[in-house]
Amino acid sequence: MNDLWQNALDLQTQAIEAQRRAIEASAKMLDPAKAMLDAQDAMMKAAEANRKAWASWAKIWGID
């Protein structure tokens, strides 16, 4: 019975270790994903600024 108990404990230890590794891998994937999201946000803001600049020029030239 002691061997069965030890095997069950070993199995639980391995499962916990596998979960820990999965969490660490997920965390490593989130950093690039956040960088990509930040880059997309910056591109969106730049596009909006560009649109505003063109609208201002159009207004200056009376073609709005």
Short mmCIF file of C-alpha atoms in Angstrom, two decimals:
data_model
loop_
_atom_site.label_atom_id
_atom_site.label_comp_id
_atom_site.label_asym_id
_atom_site.label_seq_id
_atom_site.Cartn_x
_atom_site.Cartn_y
_atom_site.Cartn_z
CA MET A 1 0.00 0.00 0.00
CA ASN A 2 2.90 2.32 0.76
CA ASP A 3 4.18 1.93 -2.83
CA LEU A 4 0.77 2.86 -4.21
CA TRP A 5 0.64 5.92 -1.99
CA GLN A 6 4.14 6.97 -3.08
CA ASN A 7 3.21 6.45 -6.73
CA ALA A 8 0.12 8.62 -6.27
CA LEU A 9 2.22 11.34 -4.65
CA ASP A 10 4.80 11.13 -7.45
CA LEU A 11 2.04 11.42 -10.03
CA GLN A 12 0.65 14.51 -8.30
CA THR A 13 4.12 16.05 -8.13
CA GLN A 14 4.60 15.47 -11.86
CA ALA A 15 1.18 16.95 -12.62
CA ILE A 16 1.97 20.05 -10.57
CA GLU A 17 5.32 20.42 -12.34
CA ALA A 18 3.63 20.09 -15.75
CA GLN A 19 1.09 22.76 -14.79
CA ARG A 20 3.88 25.06 -13.59
CA ARG A 21 5.71 24.64 -16.90
CA ALA A 22 2.49 25.32 -18.84
CA ILE A 23 1.94 28.53 -16.87
CA GLU A 24 5.53 29.64 -17.48
CA ALA A 25 5.18 28.93 -21.22
CA SER A 26 1.93 30.92 -21.33
CA ALA A 27 3.60 33.85 -19.59
CA LYS A 28 6.40 33.82 -22.18
CA MET A 29 3.81 33.92 -24.97
CA LEU A 30 1.95 36.84 -23.41
CA ASP A 31 4.93 39.22 -23.53
CA PRO A 32 5.19 39.17 -27.37
CA ALA A 33 1.41 39.30 -27.66
CA LYS A 34 1.32 42.44 -25.53
CA ALA A 35 4.07 44.00 -27.62
CA MET A 36 2.07 43.22 -30.78
CA LEU A 37 -1.06 44.73 -29.26
CA ASP A 38 0.88 47.85 -28.24
CA ALA A 39 2.28 48.15 -31.78
CA GLN A 40 -1.18 47.81 -33.30
CA ASP A 41 -2.49 50.46 -30.91
CA ALA A 42 0.35 52.80 -31.90
CA MET A 43 -0.36 52.22 -35.61
CA MET A 44 -4.04 52.99 -35.05
CA LYS A 45 -3.17 56.24 -33.25
CA ALA A 46 -0.74 57.18 -36.03
CA ALA A 47 -3.40 56.53 -38.67
CA GLU A 48 -5.87 58.72 -36.76
CA ALA A 49 -3.27 61.50 -36.46
CA ASN A 50 -2.61 61.23 -40.20
CA ARG A 51 -6.35 61.50 -40.92
CA LYS A 52 -6.59 64.60 -38.73
CA ALA A 53 -3.60 66.17 -40.48
CA TRP A 54 -5.16 65.60 -43.91
CA ALA A 55 -8.47 67.00 -42.69
CA SER A 56 -6.67 70.11 -41.42
CA TRP A 57 -4.89 70.60 -44.75
CA ALA A 58 -8.15 70.14 -46.61
CA LYS A 59 -9.76 72.78 -44.40
CA ILE A 60 -6.86 75.20 -44.97
CA TRP A 61 -7.19 74.76 -48.74
CA GLY A 62 -10.97 74.95 -48.62
CA ILE A 63 -11.60 71.47 -49.96
CA ASP A 64 -13.26 69.97 -46.92
#
